[in-house]
Amino acid sequence: MDQEPKRVATAITGFTMLLLTIALVVFSEHGYHATVDALKLFFAVVFPSLLPFFILSDVLLATGMVHYVGVYLEPLMRPLFNVPGVGSFVFSMGLAAGYPMDAVLTAKFRRQGLCTKVEGERLLAFSNSADPLFIFGAVAVGLFGQPALGAVLALAHYTSVLMVGITFRFYGRRQDPPPQEDRSGFKSLPTRAMEAMMRGRKEDGRPYGQVVNEAISDSMGTLFMIMSFMVLFAVGLRVLSRSGLIVALALPFQAVFRFVGLSANLVPAAVQGFFEIDLGAAAAAHAQAPLLQQLIVVSAIIAWSGLSVHGQVASVLADTDISMKPYFLARFLHAVYAGVMTLVFFEPVETVLGSTFTLPAMASRDFVSPTPMVPTMMNAFHVAVVLMALSIMLLTLAVVMVASWRHLRFAAGFQRWR
């Protein structure tokens, strides 16, 4: 009985790939142009945006700095999201660099034993977010031509991220290990943080030259894996569109859109966004539909992130025991939450900013063309560095707040003991 589903899945996958290969041969010209467009997007935006974060995250992990920050933020992350304090590093880096940065770091944490299987699945559920550069630059400015819309999309996206995290804090509670006895005694928080940092550095043990060298090589390998998935899904989606097979995939979306009252003109965008986030967002922005409905669909697509990103995450997690099932559920919840929160934030943001949102003037641009819509390589790198600096500042502020709270609680406990 167990082998039968595997046989069916294998047969479906095999015949699907065969049909796509035949379609690619028939529509070879369209496949070629889709490949070129995907490569342009990768080298113009994805490569310069992610490479610095991939390298620096490896170095920070090897130096023990992640362990240091984790001790400070454990009192914040554990009650709120039921994940260890080091999860704050994954969350902040995912926020600054976007997907699949969170999956890369979660996989590394799991391999090093910094989180359990369930904690890794919880962490992956809410740390998978789009970076502000994509929301404000590529979508709000590039697609809609209205920077103020970025505030609506960002508020909806990051609020729904926190909602997913709080929802998933209850996931797998029965599998949580029993709480460990606090043996730190009266050690101060900075002392325990420094001990954790030194312990993390000792466990790694590699010379710094080797750390940097392996960080660069591992980062390049991960980035080219991401590039391969981008090309694969861009070509597959283009071939499906040209062959007409994508019409059959639109039927479930038509039923859902009719039920919730969204324009049928947004169905093609939802189908494309189901596979690839960039193409789906562009199609939604250019569809003939009310602006609010466009934003709801775009917000849901960004939260879902597309099967292309899901494939990247699955590839990164392949050598760990972290399951993809909670990840899929989290992305679905994120899409639903984001769509609802877009509806909630639209009018208040419009009122606060004192501007009237209008439909985008352009309706025929191709998102995967790197100019003038997407940022240049240097702009992407500069924004990535700024975002990382902001993330570090926010982490520092959180550390100070938690340390102050722990100090006051310790002082009160000491007075009672006396």
CSV table of C-alpha atoms in Angstrom, one decimal:
chain,number,residue,atom,x,y,z
A,1,MET,CA,0.0,0.0,0.0
A,2,ASP,CA,2.8,2.4,0.8
A,3,GLN,CA,4.5,1.8,-2.5
A,4,GLU,CA,1.4,2.5,-4.6
A,5,PRO,CA,1.3,6.3,-3.9
A,6,LYS,CA,5.0,6.5,-4.7
A,7,ARG,CA,4.4,4.7,-8.0
A,8,VAL,CA,1.6,7.1,-8.9
A,9,ALA,CA,3.7,10.2,-7.9
A,10,THR,CA,6.6,8.9,-9.9
A,11,ALA,CA,4.5,8.3,-13.0
A,12,ILE,CA,2.8,11.7,-12.8
A,13,THR,CA,6.2,13.4,-12.3
A,14,GLY,CA,7.8,11.5,-15.2
A,15,PHE,CA,5.0,12.1,-17.7
A,16,THR,CA,4.8,15.8,-16.7
A,17,MET,CA,8.5,16.3,-17.3
A,18,LEU,CA,8.2,14.5,-20.6
A,19,LEU,CA,5.3,16.7,-21.8
A,20,LEU,CA,7.3,19.8,-20.7
A,21,THR,CA,10.3,18.6,-22.6
A,22,ILE,CA,8.3,18.1,-25.8
A,23,ALA,CA,6.7,21.5,-25.3
A,24,LEU,CA,10.1,23.1,-24.9
A,25,VAL,CA,11.3,21.5,-28.1
A,26,VAL,CA,8.2,22.8,-29.9
A,27,PHE,CA,8.4,26.3,-28.4
A,28,SER,CA,12.2,26.5,-28.2
A,29,GLU,CA,12.4,30.2,-29.1
A,30,HIS,CA,10.1,31.1,-26.2
A,31,GLY,CA,12.1,28.9,-23.9
A,32,TYR,CA,15.4,30.6,-25.0
A,33,HIS,CA,14.0,34.1,-24.3
A,34,ALA,CA,12.6,33.0,-20.9
A,35,THR,CA,16.1,31.7,-20.0
A,36,VAL,CA,17.8,35.0,-21.0
A,37,ASP,CA,15.2,37.0,-19.1
A,38,ALA,CA,15.6,34.9,-15.9
A,39,LEU,CA,19.4,35.1,-16.1
A,40,LYS,CA,19.2,38.9,-16.5
A,41,LEU,CA,17.0,39.2,-13.4
A,42,PHE,CA,19.3,36.9,-11.4
A,43,PHE,CA,22.6,38.8,-12.2
A,44,ALA,CA,21.0,42.2,-11.9
A,45,VAL,CA,19.2,41.7,-8.6
A,46,VAL,CA,19.4,38.3,-6.9
A,47,PHE,CA,23.1,37.8,-7.1
A,48,PRO,CA,24.3,41.1,-5.7
A,49,SER,CA,21.5,41.2,-3.1
A,50,LEU,CA,22.1,37.8,-1.6
A,51,LEU,CA,25.9,37.1,-2.0
A,52,PRO,CA,27.0,39.5,0.8
A,53,PHE,CA,24.5,38.1,3.3
A,54,PHE,CA,25.4,34.5,2.5
A,55,ILE,CA,29.1,35.1,3.1
A,56,LEU,CA,28.6,37.2,6.2
A,57,SER,CA,26.1,34.8,7.8
A,58,ASP,CA,28.6,31.9,7.5
A,59,VAL,CA,31.4,34.0,9.0
A,60,LEU,CA,29.1,35.2,11.9
A,61,LEU,CA,28.1,31.7,12.6
A,62,ALA,CA,31.7,30.5,12.7
A,63,THR,CA,32.8,33.3,15.0
A,64,GLY,CA,30.1,32.4,17.6
A,65,MET,CA,28.4,35.8,17.3
A,66,VAL,CA,25.1,34.1,16.4
A,67,HIS,CA,25.3,32.2,19.7
A,68,TYR,CA,26.1,35.5,21.5
A,69,VAL,CA,23.0,37.3,20.2
A,70,GLY,CA,20.8,34.2,20.8
A,71,VAL,CA,21.4,34.3,24.5
A,72,TYR,CA,20.2,37.9,24.7
A,73,LEU,CA,17.1,37.3,22.6
A,74,GLU,CA,16.0,33.9,24.0
A,75,PRO,CA,13.6,35.6,26.4
A,76,LEU,CA,12.0,37.4,23.5
A,77,MET,CA,11.9,34.6,20.8
A,78,ARG,CA,10.9,31.8,23.1
A,79,PRO,CA,7.6,33.2,24.6
A,80,LEU,CA,6.6,34.8,21.3
A,81,PHE,CA,7.4,32.2,18.7
A,82,ASN,CA,8.6,29.2,20.7
A,83,VAL,CA,12.0,29.1,19.0
A,84,PRO,CA,15.5,29.5,20.4
A,85,GLY,CA,17.1,33.0,20.6
A,86,VAL,CA,19.3,32.3,17.6
A,87,GLY,CA,16.1,32.4,15.5
A,88,SER,CA,16.3,36.2,15.7
A,89,PHE,CA,19.3,36.0,13.5
A,90,VAL,CA,17.4,34.0,10.9
A,91,PHE,CA,14.5,36.3,11.1
A,92,SER,CA,16.5,39.5,10.7
A,93,MET,CA,18.7,38.2,7.9
A,94,GLY,CA,15.6,36.8,6.1
A,95,LEU,CA,14.0,40.3,6.5
A,96,ALA,CA,17.0,42.0,5.0
A,97,ALA,CA,17.9,39.6,2.2
A,98,GLY,CA,14.6,37.9,1.4
A,99,TYR,CA,14.1,34.3,0.5
A,100,PRO,CA,15.7,31.8,0.5
A,101,MET,CA,18.1,33.3,3.1
A,102,ASP,CA,16.0,32.0,5.9
A,103,ALA,CA,16.0,28.4,4.6
A,104,VAL,CA,19.8,28.5,4.2
A,105,LEU,CA,20.4,29.6,7.8
A,106,THR,CA,17.7,27.3,9.3
A,107,ALA,CA,19.4,24.3,7.6
A,108,LYS,CA,22.8,25.3,9.0
A,109,PHE,CA,21.3,25.7,12.5
A,110,ARG,CA,19.7,22.3,12.3
A,111,ARG,CA,22.9,20.7,11.1
A,112,GLN,CA,24.8,22.3,14.0
A,113,GLY,CA,22.2,21.3,16.5
A,114,LEU,CA,21.2,24.9,17.4
A,115,CYS,CA,17.5,24.0,17.0
A,116,THR,CA,15.4,20.9,17.0
A,117,LYS,CA,13.4,19.6,14.0
A,118,VAL,CA,10.2,21.2,15.2
A,119,GLU,CA,11.9,24.5,16.1
A,120,GLY,CA,13.4,24.6,12.6
A,121,GLU,CA,10.0,24.1,11.0
A,122,ARG,CA,8.5,26.8,13.2
A,123,LEU,CA,11.4,29.1,12.3
A,124,LEU,CA,11.1,28.5,8.6
A,125,ALA,CA,7.3,29.2,8.8
A,126,PHE,CA,7.6,32.8,9.8
A,127,SER,CA,11.1,33.9,8.7
A,128,ASN,CA,10.3,33.3,5.0
A,129,SER,CA,9.7,36.9,3.9
A,130,ALA,CA,10.3,39.2,1.0
A,131,ASP,CA,12.9,41.9,1.5
A,132,PRO,CA,11.9,45.6,1.5
A,133,LEU,CA,14.0,46.3,-1.6
A,134,PHE,CA,11.7,44.0,-3.6
A,135,ILE,CA,8.4,45.4,-2.0
A,136,PHE,CA,9.3,49.1,-2.3
A,137,GLY,CA,11.6,49.1,-5.3
A,138,ALA,CA,10.5,46.4,-7.7
A,139,VAL,CA,6.8,46.2,-6.9
A,140,ALA,CA,5.6,49.6,-5.6
A,141,VAL,CA,7.9,51.7,-7.8
A,142,GLY,CA,8.7,49.4,-10.7
A,143,LEU,CA,5.3,47.9,-11.3
A,144,PHE,CA,2.8,50.5,-9.9
A,145,GLY,CA,4.9,53.7,-10.1
A,146,GLN,CA,3.7,54.7,-6.7
A,147,PRO,CA,6.2,54.4,-3.8
A,148,ALA,CA,3.4,55.0,-1.2
A,149,LEU,CA,1.9,51.7,-2.1
A,150,GLY,CA,5.0,50.1,-0.7
A,151,ALA,CA,3.8,51.1,2.7
A,152,VAL,CA,0.5,49.2,2.3
A,153,LEU,CA,2.3,46.0,0.9
A,154,ALA,CA,5.1,46.1,3.6
A,155,LEU,CA,2.7,46.6,6.5
A,156,ALA,CA,0.5,43.8,5.2
A,157,HIS,CA,3.4,41.5,4.5
A,158,TYR,CA,5.4,41.9,7.7
A,159,THR,CA,2.3,42.0,10.0
A,160,SER,CA,1.1,38.7,8.5
A,161,VAL,CA,4.6,37.3,9.0
A,162,LEU,CA,4.3,37.9,12.7
A,163,MET,CA,0.8,36.4,12.6
A,164,VAL,CA,2.1,33.2,11.0
A,165,GLY,CA,4.9,33.0,13.6
A,166,ILE,CA,2.4,33.4,16.5
A,167,THR,CA,0.1,30.8,14.9
A,168,PHE,CA,3.0,28.3,14.4
A,169,ARG,CA,4.3,28.7,18.0
A,170,PHE,CA,1.6,26.1,18.9
A,171,TYR,CA,2.8,23.7,16.1
A,172,GLY,CA,4.4,20.5,17.3
A,173,ARG,CA,4.1,21.3,21.0
A,174,ARG,CA,4.0,17.7,22.0
A,175,GLN,CA,7.3,17.1,20.4
A,176,ASP,CA,9.0,19.9,22.4
A,177,PRO,CA,11.8,18.6,24.7
A,178,PRO,CA,11.2,19.1,28.4
A,179,PRO,CA,12.4,22.4,29.7
A,180,GLN,CA,16.0,22.3,30.8
A,181,GLU,CA,17.0,23.3,34.3
A,182,ASP,CA,18.7,26.7,34.4
A,183,ARG,CA,22.2,26.0,35.7
A,184,SER,CA,23.5,29.5,35.0
A,185,GLY,CA,23.1,30.4,38.7
A,186,PHE,CA,23.7,34.1,39.2
A,187,LYS,CA,25.8,34.6,36.1
A,188,SER,CA,25.0,37.9,34.3
A,189,LEU,CA,23.5,37.9,30.9
A,190,PRO,CA,26.6,39.3,29.2
A,191,THR,CA,28.7,36.6,30.9
A,192,ARG,CA,26.5,33.8,29.6
A,193,ALA,CA,26.4,35.4,26.2
A,194,MET,CA,30.2,35.6,26.0
A,195,GLU,CA,30.4,31.9,27.2
A,196,ALA,CA,28.0,30.9,24.4
A,197,MET,CA,30.0,32.8,21.8
A,198,MET,CA,33.3,31.2,22.9
A,199,ARG,CA,31.6,27.8,22.9
A,200,GLY,CA,30.3,28.3,19.4
A,201,ARG,CA,33.7,29.4,18.2
A,202,LYS,CA,35.4,26.3,19.8
A,203,GLU,CA,32.8,23.9,18.3
A,204,ASP,CA,33.6,25.3,14.8
A,205,GLY,CA,37.3,25.3,15.2
A,206,ARG,CA,38.2,26.3,11.7
A,207,PRO,CA,40.9,28.9,10.9
A,208,TYR,CA,39.4,32.2,9.8
A,209,GLY,CA,41.0,31.9,6.4
A,210,GLN,CA,39.3,28.5,5.9
A,211,VAL,CA,36.0,30.0,7.2
A,212,VAL,CA,36.0,32.8,4.6
A,213,ASN,CA,37.1,30.5,1.8
A,214,GLU,CA,34.4,27.9,2.5
A,215,ALA,CA,31.8,30.7,3.0
A,216,ILE,CA,32.5,32.0,-0.5
A,217,SER,CA,32.4,28.6,-2.2
A,218,ASP,CA,29.3,27.5,-0.4
A,219,SER,CA,27.5,30.8,-1.1
A,220,MET,CA,28.3,30.6,-4.8
A,221,GLY,CA,27.0,27.0,-5.0
A,222,THR,CA,23.8,28.0,-3.2
A,223,LEU,CA,23.3,31.1,-5.5
A,224,PHE,CA,23.8,29.0,-8.7
A,225,MET,CA,21.2,26.5,-7.3
A,226,ILE,CA,18.8,29.4,-7.0
A,227,MET,CA,19.6,30.6,-10.5
A,228,SER,CA,18.8,27.1,-11.8
A,229,PHE,CA,15.4,27.1,-10.2
A,230,MET,CA,14.7,30.6,-11.5
A,231,VAL,CA,15.5,29.4,-15.1
A,232,LEU,CA,13.6,26.2,-14.7
A,233,PHE,CA,10.4,27.8,-13.6
A,234,ALA,CA,10.7,30.8,-16.0
A,235,VAL,CA,11.0,28.4,-18.9
A,236,GLY,CA,8.3,26.0,-17.7
A,237,LEU,CA,5.8,28.9,-17.1
A,238,ARG,CA,6.6,30.5,-20.5
A,239,VAL,CA,6.1,27.1,-22.3
A,240,LEU,CA,2.8,26.5,-20.4
A,241,SER,CA,1.5,29.9,-21.4
A,242,ARG,CA,2.4,29.5,-25.0
A,243,SER,CA,1.1,26.0,-25.3
A,244,GLY,CA,-2.3,26.8,-23.7
A,245,LEU,CA,-1.9,24.2,-21.0
A,246,ILE,CA,-2.0,26.9,-18.3
A,247,VAL,CA,-5.7,27.5,-19.0
A,248,ALA,CA,-6.6,24.2,-17.3
A,249,LEU,CA,-4.6,25.3,-14.2
A,250,ALA,CA,-6.8,28.4,-14.0
A,251,LEU,CA,-10.0,26.6,-13.3
A,252,PRO,CA,-9.6,26.2,-9.5
A,253,PHE,CA,-8.5,29.9,-9.2
A,254,GLN,CA,-11.5,31.0,-11.1
A,255,ALA,CA,-13.8,29.3,-8.6
A,256,VAL,CA,-12.0,30.8,-5.6
A,257,PHE,CA,-11.9,34.3,-7.1
A,258,ARG,CA,-15.6,34.1,-7.9
A,259,PHE,CA,-16.3,33.0,-4.3
A,260,VAL,CA,-14.4,35.9,-2.7
A,261,GLY,CA,-15.5,38.5,-5.2
A,262,LEU,CA,-12.2,39.2,-7.0
A,263,SER,CA,-12.0,40.2,-10.6
A,264,ALA,CA,-11.6,37.3,-13.1
A,265,ASN,CA,-9.0,39.4,-14.9
A,266,LEU,CA,-6.6,38.6,-12.0
A,267,VAL,CA,-6.9,34.8,-12.4
A,268,PRO,CA,-3.9,34.6,-14.9
A,269,ALA,CA,-1.8,36.6,-12.5
A,270,ALA,CA,-2.7,34.2,-9.7
A,271,VAL,CA,-1.8,31.2,-11.8
A,272,GLN,CA,1.6,32.7,-12.8
A,273,GLY,CA,2.2,33.8,-9.2
A,274,PHE,CA,1.5,30.2,-8.0
A,275,PHE,CA,4.6,29.2,-9.9
A,276,GLU,CA,6.8,32.4,-10.0
A,277,ILE,CA,6.5,35.4,-7.8
A,278,ASP,CA,8.0,38.0,-10.2
A,279,LEU,CA,5.9,37.1,-13.2
A,280,GLY,CA,2.7,36.8,-11.0
A,281,ALA,CA,3.2,40.2,-9.4
A,282,ALA,CA,3.8,41.9,-12.8
A,283,ALA,CA,0.7,40.3,-14.3
A,284,ALA,CA,-1.5,41.4,-11.3
A,285,ALA,CA,-0.2,45.0,-11.5
A,286,HIS,CA,-1.0,45.1,-15.3
A,287,ALA,CA,-4.4,43.4,-15.1
A,288,GLN,CA,-7.6,45.4,-15.7
A,289,ALA,CA,-9.0,45.3,-12.2
A,290,PRO,CA,-9.6,47.7,-9.3
A,291,LEU,CA,-6.4,48.8,-7.6
A,292,LEU,CA,-7.3,47.4,-4.2
A,293,GLN,CA,-7.9,44.0,-5.8
A,294,GLN,CA,-4.6,44.2,-7.6
A,295,LEU,CA,-2.8,44.9,-4.3
A,296,ILE,CA,-4.6,42.0,-2.5
A,297,VAL,CA,-3.5,39.5,-5.2
A,298,VAL,CA,0.0,40.9,-5.3
A,299,SER,CA,0.3,40.8,-1.6
A,300,ALA,CA,-0.9,37.1,-1.5
A,301,ILE,CA,1.5,36.2,-4.3
A,302,ILE,CA,4.5,37.8,-2.5
A,303,ALA,CA,3.5,35.9,0.7
A,304,TRP,CA,3.1,32.6,-1.2
A,305,SER,CA,6.4,33.3,-2.9
A,306,GLY,CA,5.9,30.8,-5.8
A,307,LEU,CA,6.8,27.2,-6.4
A,308,SER,CA,10.1,28.4,-7.7
A,309,VAL,CA,11.1,29.7,-4.2
A,310,HIS,CA,9.6,26.5,-2.7
A,311,GLY,CA,11.8,24.4,-4.8
A,312,GLN,CA,14.9,26.4,-3.7
A,313,VAL,CA,13.9,25.9,-0.1
A,314,ALA,CA,13.4,22.2,-0.6
A,315,SER,CA,16.8,21.9,-2.2
A,316,VAL,CA,18.5,23.7,0.7
A,317,LEU,CA,16.7,21.5,3.3
A,318,ALA,CA,17.3,18.2,1.4
A,319,ASP,CA,20.1,17.1,3.8
A,320,THR,CA,18.2,17.9,7.0
A,321,ASP,CA,15.2,16.3,8.6
A,322,ILE,CA,13.1,19.4,8.4
A,323,SER,CA,9.8,18.7,6.7
A,324,MET,CA,8.4,20.8,3.9
A,325,LYS,CA,4.7,20.2,4.8
A,326,PRO,CA,4.6,22.8,7.6
A,327,TYR,CA,6.3,25.2,5.2
A,328,PHE,CA,3.6,24.8,2.6
A,329,LEU,CA,0.9,25.3,5.2
A,330,ALA,CA,2.7,28.4,6.5
A,331,ARG,CA,2.9,29.9,3.0
A,332,PHE,CA,-0.8,29.3,2.4
A,333,LEU,CA,-1.6,31.0,5.7
A,334,HIS,CA,0.7,33.8,5.0
A,335,ALA,CA,-1.0,34.4,1.6
A,336,VAL,CA,-4.4,34.5,3.3
A,337,TYR,CA,-3.3,36.7,6.1
A,338,ALA,CA,-1.4,39.1,3.7
A,339,GLY,CA,-4.5,39.5,1.5
A,340,VAL,CA,-6.7,40.3,4.4
A,341,MET,CA,-4.2,42.7,6.0
A,342,THR,CA,-3.9,44.5,2.6
A,343,LEU,CA,-7.6,45.2,2.8
A,344,VAL,CA,-7.2,46.4,6.4
A,345,PHE,CA,-4.3,48.8,5.7
A,346,PHE,CA,-5.3,50.2,2.3
A,347,GLU,CA,-7.5,53.1,3.4
A,348,PRO,CA,-5.7,54.0,6.6
A,349,VAL,CA,-2.3,54.3,4.7
A,350,GLU,CA,-4.0,56.3,2.0
A,351,THR,CA,-5.5,58.7,4.6
A,352,VAL,CA,-2.3,59.0,6.6
A,353,LEU,CA,-0.1,59.7,3.6
A,354,GLY,CA,-2.6,62.1,2.2
A,355,SER,CA,-2.3,60.8,-1.3
A,356,THR,CA,-4.8,59.2,-3.7
A,357,PHE,CA,-3.7,55.8,-5.0
A,358,THR,CA,-4.4,55.3,-8.7
A,359,LEU,CA,-4.0,52.5,-11.2
A,360,PRO,CA,-0.6,52.1,-12.8
A,361,ALA,CA,-0.2,53.9,-16.0
A,362,MET,CA,1.9,51.2,-17.8
A,363,ALA,CA,0.3,47.9,-18.5
A,364,SER,CA,2.6,46.1,-20.9
A,365,ARG,CA,6.0,46.0,-19.3
A,366,ASP,CA,7.8,42.7,-18.8
A,367,PHE,CA,9.0,42.4,-15.2
A,368,VAL,CA,12.0,40.2,-15.9
A,369,SER,CA,13.6,42.9,-18.0
A,370,PRO,CA,16.2,44.4,-15.8
A,371,THR,CA,15.8,48.0,-16.8
A,372,PRO,CA,14.4,50.4,-15.9
A,373,MET,CA,12.2,48.6,-13.5
A,374,VAL,CA,14.5,46.5,-11.3
A,375,PRO,CA,17.4,48.0,-9.4
A,376,THR,CA,20.9,48.0,-10.8
A,377,MET,CA,23.6,45.8,-9.3
A,378,MET,CA,25.2,48.6,-7.3
A,379,ASN,CA,21.9,49.9,-6.1
A,380,ALA,CA,20.9,46.4,-5.0
A,381,PHE,CA,24.2,45.9,-3.2
A,382,HIS,CA,24.0,49.3,-1.4
A,383,VAL,CA,20.4,48.7,-0.3
A,384,ALA,CA,21.3,45.2,0.9
A,385,VAL,CA,24.1,46.7,3.0
A,386,VAL,CA,21.8,49.4,4.4
A,387,LEU,CA,19.2,46.8,5.3
A,388,MET,CA,21.7,44.7,7.1
A,389,ALA,CA,22.9,47.7,9.1
A,390,LEU,CA,19.3,48.5,10.1
A,391,SER,CA,18.8,44.9,11.1
A,392,ILE,CA,21.9,45.0,13.3
A,393,MET,CA,20.7,48.2,14.9
A,394,LEU,CA,17.2,46.7,15.6
A,395,LEU,CA,18.9,43.6,17.1
A,396,THR,CA,21.1,45.8,19.2
A,397,LEU,CA,18.1,47.7,20.5
A,398,ALA,CA,16.3,44.5,21.3
A,399,VAL,CA,19.4,43.2,23.1
A,400,VAL,CA,19.5,46.4,25.2
A,401,MET,CA,15.8,46.1,26.1
A,402,VAL,CA,16.0,42.5,27.0
A,403,ALA,CA,19.2,43.0,29.0
A,404,SER,CA,17.6,45.8,30.9
A,405,TRP,CA,14.5,43.8,31.7
A,406,ARG,CA,16.6,40.8,32.9
A,407,HIS,CA,18.7,43.1,35.0
A,408,LEU,CA,15.6,44.6,36.7
A,409,ARG,CA,14.1,41.2,37.3
A,410,PHE,CA,17.4,39.9,38.7
A,411,ALA,CA,17.6,42.9,41.0
A,412,ALA,CA,14.0,42.4,42.2
A,413,GLY,CA,14.7,38.7,42.9
A,414,PHE,CA,17.9,39.5,44.8
A,415,GLN,CA,16.1,42.0,47.0
A,416,ARG,CA,13.4,39.4,47.8
A,417,TRP,CA,16.1,36.8,48.6
A,418,ARG,CA,17.8,39.2,51.0
